[in-house]
């Protein structure tokens, strides 16, 4: 309930307060609607928004004539209270598709065009489906902030929640025969984990689906989408026997093995789970899998055991500088292997694995040499003990000699 | 004193004296070795020579070890530059791409220009730079 | 030798070297009581080890840098790059442990043989102070390598100092040079370890030796009934006793080198103030006290742990019976044995507490107080 009495005096007083807090531009705006109308909620929302900062006022979207003396006169002008989503899109586009207008703000002007190609746009403009998302559903209504602002619903860290408003609503999604667990799945993914850690370059819904032109990538386009960031892997995948079927849309490419929303950090376990989804009976293909997985597993194990040995030797205080360098070389080769496996070509993997194993061998040779030095130190104890026991004996013998000399 | 006693005493004394001298050397020699500088420059600022100036053609690079870390030294027309050879993405050792005049990482196709700035791929940060100076025809790389 | 005689002549023309010569002659051939045996060598072993610590300490200072950026790295340099650096460092680290051990055994020998009784009470008091100094050496030196164990053991140790009533927080602040253990703490401990403590200990040892020399070694006779040690009865210091020391010294060097080579002191990982490892404990010579403190609330614990050192200091004034021989001092000897046993027991409990062990096939985790609880077998 509005606690403030809608008296003219109050309205003038609050307007004065606003003038103090909201900036001098309002002084000139004799046609500022909020001078008379309360609209407490919208007022608070609007005054902190990016539009307010840019000098946009109520009339620019809602139309109407604030200077008119009564409500009928207000509404007689082009006042609109948009309730139809098509009308909202048109309203936003009036400015945001105007190149000249948007130029000073550095904003692009193709959002509506993109939107019309999106699934949302197709439903709205094709079937007048009022349930789909339009500008205000994602960006907010009066409290629109720059996407860079962490409070904005379109800030990368908030995107999953924003999309989830509709896409996690089971009843709503059921009407389109869409799953409603995608955001939940995404939240379990490694991408979401990176986003939570503050890495804003981590992919969110819009990275793969697009933002204004949002639609799920076609099966054939998946590698391109993943390849936006995972360039090397996509390039190498393009050399594999999987590339052609993926391009023809016969299977999902990256997402067939790695999943789409709930992507986890890739591990060697994927080999056990993924290949059999299609190649359950192909002994030859599974043989290739076993070769590749075996090579990777062996190289990784050898690298990790060498790394543990070097860590232990360093902790003990042995001079492991050279061995640490060799390990870095082995690590470089191993990391290359992890990307190269996407070619599925054992002939490409083997030389790199050999280089990795060579570096590992050099590392272990170095550690063994250091151990050898320690062993020589231990062996040297024998002559040292011999010498010192002889010296002790000589001291005792001299003492006995002196005692004898004195007849004691 | 019979001569037998004197003889034995002298022999024991010789043994004892000789043993003490050997023992003294056994104490002093390691100490002298310890105090002798183990490296031309001590454990503080480390420098390493990347070779002779003539060994580098223009736009040629070499990887050397400094303080146990790999460093890549490149000869540009403007002189020598040295950077950490550890890629800032996932730690692979970078190499020199002579064709593109870039420092490239073989793991995920990252690339850095000859100022160490990232020009391609996933590396998030530029390569840290090390000081290089040509001293007596030797290309010396200095840690920060 | 002609040169020696020439030198002597030159000096005697200018100084009354007769006094010095007589003193040296008297000290060198001073007769010691005939019952001096193996257990009496621990005093000079402690002295040898102190000299070894000073010498190896000076050598270490040539390469060691006392700042948080370089301390760990300089120790790494010493053990990996400096020639025989591992040996110098090993001698210093093991020398510290052995010196504390020798001082303790020397103290026990003196206690059980009643050597602290009249007229040697002050020698004993100096000895207890020497022990305190030695242990402080250990505490301050332990921080200097700036590895994980160093850092956290110092955090724990200085926290305990903070428990002392009224002055505790000030003492803690003064020791640490701030709120936490930082580069300031390192600098302060370094100054204490290489300048202040060496001079203090040298002074204490000099006094201790002077008194010991002036009064001679105690026998096992009753107080007031000591017979003077004549040249016929006693053993001359030089060359007889020196040769016996030589035998023990040779074995000490052999033992020390063996410890260094078979159980080299580790480098560890550089201290990380942000990561607290589990079950941090102080070095062995503090473990009994550390464990004892866990059983009592803070202030009471400090008071209880002050009892042993105060008892030690006051002992010659508490035990004033005339008997020295342990067989005739059953009460004192019993108290001594009980004290030793308690120290050992608390030490063992302290060692196993906050750790897990497998005993006779069963797995146990020992809690803070050393009580065992059945635990899951160690995982993958």
mmCIF file of N, CA and C in Angstrom, chain C residues 255-337:
data_model
loop_
_atom_site.group_PDB
_atom_site.id
_atom_site.type_symbol
_atom_site.label_atom_id
_atom_site.label_comp_id
_atom_site.label_asym_id
_atom_site.label_seq_id
_atom_site.Cartn_x
_atom_site.Cartn_y
_atom_site.Cartn_z
ATOM 1 N N UNK C 255 80.081 -41.046 14.210
ATOM 2 C CA UNK C 255 78.631 -41.100 14.386
ATOM 3 C C UNK C 255 77.937 -39.948 13.687
ATOM 4 N N UNK C 256 78.501 -38.754 13.832
ATOM 5 C CA UNK C 256 77.911 -37.563 13.220
ATOM 6 C C UNK C 256 77.870 -37.706 11.696
ATOM 7 N N UNK C 257 78.987 -38.132 11.110
ATOM 8 C CA UNK C 257 79.022 -38.291 9.642
ATOM 9 C C UNK C 257 78.021 -39.350 9.193
ATOM 10 N N UNK C 258 77.883 -40.413 9.993
ATOM 11 C CA UNK C 258 76.920 -41.461 9.640
ATOM 12 C C UNK C 258 75.510 -40.912 9.630
ATOM 13 N N UNK C 259 75.165 -40.141 10.656
ATOM 14 C CA UNK C 259 73.823 -39.567 10.713
ATOM 15 C C UNK C 259 73.565 -38.678 9.505
ATOM 16 N N UNK C 260 74.579 -37.866 9.150
ATOM 17 C CA UNK C 260 74.386 -36.928 8.037
ATOM 18 C C UNK C 260 74.152 -37.675 6.736
ATOM 19 N N UNK C 261 74.889 -38.755 6.524
ATOM 20 C CA UNK C 261 74.798 -39.448 5.229
ATOM 21 C C UNK C 261 73.564 -40.351 5.163
ATOM 22 N N UNK C 262 73.237 -41.018 6.269
ATOM 23 C CA UNK C 262 72.104 -41.951 6.223
ATOM 24 C C UNK C 262 70.766 -41.251 6.412
ATOM 25 N N UNK C 263 70.738 -40.185 7.210
ATOM 26 C CA UNK C 263 69.494 -39.457 7.433
ATOM 27 C C UNK C 263 69.723 -37.979 7.185
ATOM 28 N N UNK C 264 69.961 -37.599 5.923
ATOM 29 C CA UNK C 264 70.272 -36.198 5.646
ATOM 30 C C UNK C 264 69.092 -35.296 5.984
ATOM 31 N N UNK C 265 69.376 -34.115 6.557
ATOM 32 C CA UNK C 265 68.267 -33.192 6.839
ATOM 33 C C UNK C 265 67.642 -32.738 5.532
ATOM 34 N N UNK C 266 66.292 -32.732 5.466
ATOM 35 C CA UNK C 266 65.654 -32.438 4.192
ATOM 36 C C UNK C 266 65.548 -30.927 3.961
ATOM 37 N N UNK C 267 65.283 -30.598 2.698
ATOM 38 C CA UNK C 267 65.098 -29.189 2.345
ATOM 39 C C UNK C 267 63.648 -28.790 2.624
ATOM 40 N N UNK C 268 62.720 -29.673 2.288
ATOM 41 C CA UNK C 268 61.304 -29.380 2.492
ATOM 42 C C UNK C 268 60.766 -28.476 1.407
ATOM 43 N N UNK C 269 59.583 -27.886 1.665
ATOM 44 C CA UNK C 269 59.005 -26.933 0.718
ATOM 45 C C UNK C 269 59.017 -25.557 1.347
ATOM 46 N N UNK C 270 59.097 -24.519 0.510
ATOM 47 C CA UNK C 270 59.151 -23.163 1.035
ATOM 48 C C UNK C 270 57.892 -22.860 1.843
ATOM 49 N N UNK C 271 58.064 -22.127 2.946
ATOM 50 C CA UNK C 271 56.947 -21.830 3.847
ATOM 51 C C UNK C 271 55.831 -21.109 3.102
ATOM 52 N N UNK C 272 54.573 -21.543 3.315
ATOM 53 C CA UNK C 272 53.425 -20.868 2.732
ATOM 54 C C UNK C 272 52.493 -20.502 3.873
ATOM 55 N N UNK C 273 52.478 -19.217 4.273
ATOM 56 C CA UNK C 273 51.653 -18.820 5.420
ATOM 57 C C UNK C 273 50.166 -19.095 5.228
ATOM 58 N N UNK C 274 49.723 -19.350 3.967
ATOM 59 C CA UNK C 274 48.298 -19.521 3.741
ATOM 60 C C UNK C 274 47.843 -20.969 3.842
ATOM 61 N N UNK C 275 48.781 -21.898 3.927
ATOM 62 C CA UNK C 275 48.395 -23.309 3.960
ATOM 63 C C UNK C 275 48.878 -23.930 5.257
ATOM 64 N N UNK C 276 47.941 -24.309 6.150
ATOM 65 C CA UNK C 276 48.341 -24.912 7.425
ATOM 66 C C UNK C 276 48.399 -26.413 7.276
ATOM 67 N N UNK C 277 49.573 -27.010 7.435
ATOM 68 C CA UNK C 277 49.626 -28.465 7.346
ATOM 69 C C UNK C 277 49.049 -29.099 8.610
ATOM 70 N N UNK C 278 48.697 -30.379 8.509
ATOM 71 C CA UNK C 278 48.114 -31.036 9.678
ATOM 72 C C UNK C 278 49.191 -31.458 10.661
ATOM 73 N N UNK C 279 48.810 -31.480 11.926
ATOM 74 C CA UNK C 279 49.685 -32.060 12.942
ATOM 75 C C UNK C 279 51.074 -31.471 13.002
ATOM 76 N N UNK C 280 51.171 -30.137 13.041
ATOM 77 C CA UNK C 280 52.509 -29.528 13.161
ATOM 78 C C UNK C 280 53.008 -29.666 14.587
ATOM 79 N N UNK C 281 54.230 -30.142 14.718
ATOM 80 C CA UNK C 281 54.787 -30.298 16.061
ATOM 81 C C UNK C 281 56.145 -29.623 16.116
ATOM 82 N N UNK C 282 56.555 -29.197 17.312
ATOM 83 C CA UNK C 282 57.897 -28.633 17.436
ATOM 84 C C UNK C 282 58.955 -29.728 17.402
ATOM 85 N N UNK C 283 60.228 -29.340 17.415
ATOM 86 C CA UNK C 283 61.315 -30.315 17.373
ATOM 87 C C UNK C 283 61.314 -31.190 18.622
ATOM 88 N N UNK C 284 62.054 -32.287 18.580
ATOM 89 C CA UNK C 284 61.949 -33.315 19.621
ATOM 90 C C UNK C 284 62.209 -32.791 21.019
ATOM 91 N N UNK C 285 63.118 -31.807 21.138
ATOM 92 C CA UNK C 285 63.454 -31.348 22.490
ATOM 93 C C UNK C 285 62.353 -30.507 23.123
ATOM 94 N N UNK C 286 61.311 -30.156 22.345
ATOM 95 C CA UNK C 286 60.181 -29.424 22.921
ATOM 96 C C UNK C 286 58.927 -30.271 23.060
ATOM 97 N N UNK C 287 58.985 -31.498 22.521
ATOM 98 C CA UNK C 287 57.749 -32.274 22.414
ATOM 99 C C UNK C 287 57.121 -32.581 23.768
ATOM 100 N N UNK C 288 57.925 -32.941 24.761
ATOM 101 C CA UNK C 288 57.330 -33.285 26.064
ATOM 102 C C UNK C 288 56.552 -32.101 26.611
ATOM 103 N N UNK C 289 57.174 -30.928 26.606
ATOM 104 C CA UNK C 289 56.515 -29.724 27.135
ATOM 105 C C UNK C 289 55.271 -29.412 26.317
ATOM 106 N N UNK C 290 55.377 -29.524 24.988
ATOM 107 C CA UNK C 290 54.266 -29.247 24.092
ATOM 108 C C UNK C 290 53.070 -30.135 24.399
ATOM 109 N N UNK C 291 53.366 -31.427 24.634
ATOM 110 C CA UNK C 291 52.281 -32.350 24.916
ATOM 111 C C UNK C 291 51.684 -32.058 26.292
ATOM 112 N N UNK C 292 52.569 -31.776 27.256
ATOM 113 C CA UNK C 292 52.105 -31.487 28.623
ATOM 114 C C UNK C 292 51.121 -30.324 28.612
ATOM 115 N N UNK C 293 51.434 -29.283 27.817
ATOM 116 C CA UNK C 293 50.593 -28.092 27.784
ATOM 117 C C UNK C 293 49.191 -28.385 27.290
ATOM 118 N N UNK C 294 49.023 -29.454 26.502
ATOM 119 C CA UNK C 294 47.708 -29.731 25.947
ATOM 120 C C UNK C 294 46.713 -30.157 27.014
ATOM 121 N N UNK C 295 47.221 -30.698 28.116
ATOM 122 C CA UNK C 295 46.312 -31.269 29.109
ATOM 123 C C UNK C 295 45.786 -30.251 30.107
ATOM 124 N N UNK C 296 46.389 -29.083 30.151
ATOM 125 C CA UNK C 296 45.977 -28.100 31.136
ATOM 126 C C UNK C 296 45.465 -26.861 30.443
ATOM 127 N N UNK C 297 44.497 -26.162 31.109
ATOM 128 C CA UNK C 297 44.080 -24.877 30.544
ATOM 129 C C UNK C 297 45.253 -23.911 30.569
ATOM 130 N N UNK C 298 45.186 -22.932 29.677
ATOM 131 C CA UNK C 298 46.358 -22.149 29.295
ATOM 132 C C UNK C 298 47.279 -21.700 30.430
ATOM 133 N N UNK C 299 46.784 -20.913 31.369
ATOM 134 C CA UNK C 299 47.668 -20.345 32.384
ATOM 135 C C UNK C 299 48.245 -21.448 33.256
ATOM 136 N N UNK C 300 47.360 -22.370 33.660
ATOM 137 C CA UNK C 300 47.802 -23.464 34.512
ATOM 138 C C UNK C 300 48.886 -24.284 33.811
ATOM 139 N N UNK C 301 48.702 -24.464 32.511
ATOM 140 C CA UNK C 301 49.679 -25.228 31.738
ATOM 141 C C UNK C 301 51.048 -24.573 31.780
ATOM 142 N N UNK C 302 51.067 -23.237 31.616
ATOM 143 C CA UNK C 302 52.354 -22.539 31.642
ATOM 144 C C UNK C 302 53.015 -22.725 32.999
ATOM 145 N N UNK C 303 52.225 -22.598 34.068
ATOM 146 C CA UNK C 303 52.793 -22.766 35.409
ATOM 147 C C UNK C 303 53.343 -24.174 35.603
ATOM 148 N N UNK C 304 52.570 -25.175 35.165
ATOM 149 C CA UNK C 304 53.017 -26.562 35.307
ATOM 150 C C UNK C 304 54.306 -26.788 34.532
ATOM 151 N N UNK C 305 54.373 -26.210 33.331
ATOM 152 C CA UNK C 305 55.576 -26.470 32.520
ATOM 153 C C UNK C 305 56.782 -25.700 33.024
ATOM 154 N N UNK C 306 56.537 -24.698 33.904
ATOM 155 C CA UNK C 306 57.679 -23.974 34.488
ATOM 156 C C UNK C 306 58.317 -24.764 35.617
ATOM 157 N N UNK C 307 57.575 -25.752 36.166
ATOM 158 C CA UNK C 307 58.076 -26.499 37.328
ATOM 159 C C UNK C 307 59.401 -27.217 37.050
ATOM 160 N N UNK C 308 59.512 -28.012 35.970
ATOM 161 C CA UNK C 308 60.790 -28.711 35.754
ATOM 162 C C UNK C 308 61.999 -27.775 35.682
ATOM 163 N N UNK C 309 62.002 -26.714 34.854
ATOM 164 C CA UNK C 309 63.204 -25.868 34.832
ATOM 165 C C UNK C 309 63.487 -25.204 36.173
ATOM 166 N N UNK C 310 62.430 -24.762 36.891
ATOM 167 C CA UNK C 310 62.677 -24.128 38.184
ATOM 168 C C UNK C 310 63.246 -25.130 39.185
ATOM 169 N N UNK C 311 62.708 -26.347 39.149
ATOM 170 C CA UNK C 311 63.233 -27.403 40.023
ATOM 171 C C UNK C 311 64.712 -27.645 39.757
ATOM 172 N N UNK C 312 65.024 -27.713 38.443
ATOM 173 C CA UNK C 312 66.419 -27.960 38.064
ATOM 174 C C UNK C 312 67.329 -26.868 38.616
ATOM 175 N N UNK C 313 66.897 -25.605 38.406
ATOM 176 C CA UNK C 313 67.733 -24.489 38.864
ATOM 177 C C UNK C 313 67.942 -24.547 40.370
ATOM 178 N N UNK C 314 66.856 -24.892 41.101
ATOM 179 C CA UNK C 314 66.913 -24.823 42.555
ATOM 180 C C UNK C 314 67.449 -26.090 43.199
ATOM 181 N N UNK C 315 67.654 -27.126 42.412
ATOM 182 C CA UNK C 315 67.944 -28.436 42.999
ATOM 183 C C UNK C 315 69.119 -28.465 43.977
ATOM 184 N N UNK C 316 70.269 -27.850 43.660
ATOM 185 C CA UNK C 316 71.379 -27.932 44.636
ATOM 186 C C UNK C 316 71.000 -27.335 45.984
ATOM 187 N N UNK C 317 69.996 -26.420 45.993
ATOM 188 C CA UNK C 317 69.597 -25.802 47.248
ATOM 189 C C UNK C 317 68.467 -26.571 47.920
ATOM 190 N N UNK C 318 67.857 -27.516 47.178
ATOM 191 C CA UNK C 318 66.812 -28.345 47.752
ATOM 192 C C UNK C 318 67.387 -29.648 48.301
ATOM 193 N N UNK C 319 68.331 -30.202 47.533
ATOM 194 C CA UNK C 319 68.946 -31.461 47.960
ATOM 195 C C UNK C 319 70.292 -31.155 48.595
ATOM 196 N N UNK C 320 70.269 -30.997 49.922
ATOM 197 C CA UNK C 320 71.528 -30.594 50.582
ATOM 198 C C UNK C 320 72.133 -31.714 51.418
ATOM 199 N N UNK C 321 71.713 -32.966 51.142
ATOM 200 C CA UNK C 321 72.316 -34.096 51.871
ATOM 201 C C UNK C 321 73.783 -34.205 51.462
ATOM 202 N N UNK C 322 74.606 -34.747 52.345
ATOM 203 C CA UNK C 322 76.041 -34.788 52.042
ATOM 204 C C UNK C 322 76.445 -35.915 51.104
ATOM 205 N N UNK C 323 75.571 -36.872 50.844
ATOM 206 C CA UNK C 323 75.973 -38.005 50.000
ATOM 207 C C UNK C 323 76.014 -37.633 48.534
ATOM 208 N N UNK C 324 77.052 -38.139 47.834
ATOM 209 C CA UNK C 324 77.102 -37.939 46.385
ATOM 210 C C UNK C 324 76.805 -39.237 45.639
ATOM 211 N N UNK C 325 77.266 -40.348 46.193
ATOM 212 C CA UNK C 325 77.148 -41.623 45.485
ATOM 213 C C UNK C 325 75.669 -41.978 45.283
ATOM 214 N N UNK C 326 75.270 -42.334 44.065
ATOM 215 C CA UNK C 326 73.852 -42.592 43.795
ATOM 216 C C UNK C 326 73.271 -43.712 44.655
ATOM 217 N N UNK C 327 74.092 -44.682 45.023
ATOM 218 C CA UNK C 327 73.558 -45.783 45.827
ATOM 219 C C UNK C 327 73.140 -45.314 47.212
ATOM 220 N N UNK C 328 73.696 -44.168 47.620
ATOM 221 C CA UNK C 328 73.366 -43.696 48.978
ATOM 222 C C UNK C 328 72.402 -42.508 48.901
ATOM 223 N N UNK C 329 71.808 -42.270 47.738
ATOM 224 C CA UNK C 329 70.875 -41.152 47.602
ATOM 225 C C UNK C 329 69.606 -41.622 46.911
ATOM 226 N N UNK C 330 69.011 -42.656 47.504
ATOM 227 C CA UNK C 330 67.932 -43.326 46.789
ATOM 228 C C UNK C 330 66.785 -42.384 46.438
ATOM 229 N N UNK C 331 66.442 -41.461 47.341
ATOM 230 C CA UNK C 331 65.289 -40.577 47.099
ATOM 231 C C UNK C 331 65.537 -39.685 45.887
ATOM 232 N N UNK C 332 66.697 -39.002 45.934
ATOM 233 C CA UNK C 332 67.016 -38.108 44.815
ATOM 234 C C UNK C 332 67.040 -38.856 43.502
ATOM 235 N N UNK C 333 67.701 -40.012 43.535
ATOM 236 C CA UNK C 333 67.820 -40.798 42.303
ATOM 237 C C UNK C 333 66.432 -41.201 41.811
ATOM 238 N N UNK C 334 65.557 -41.578 42.758
ATOM 239 C CA UNK C 334 64.193 -41.970 42.359
ATOM 240 C C UNK C 334 63.484 -40.793 41.701
ATOM 241 N N UNK C 335 63.600 -39.621 42.323
ATOM 242 C CA UNK C 335 62.945 -38.431 41.732
ATOM 243 C C UNK C 335 63.489 -38.175 40.341
ATOM 244 N N UNK C 336 64.815 -38.298 40.203
ATOM 245 C CA UNK C 336 65.439 -38.082 38.897
ATOM 246 C C UNK C 336 64.903 -39.045 37.857
ATOM 247 N N UNK C 337 64.806 -40.322 38.260
ATOM 248 C CA UNK C 337 64.332 -41.333 37.301
ATOM 249 C C UNK C 337 62.886 -41.067 36.920
#
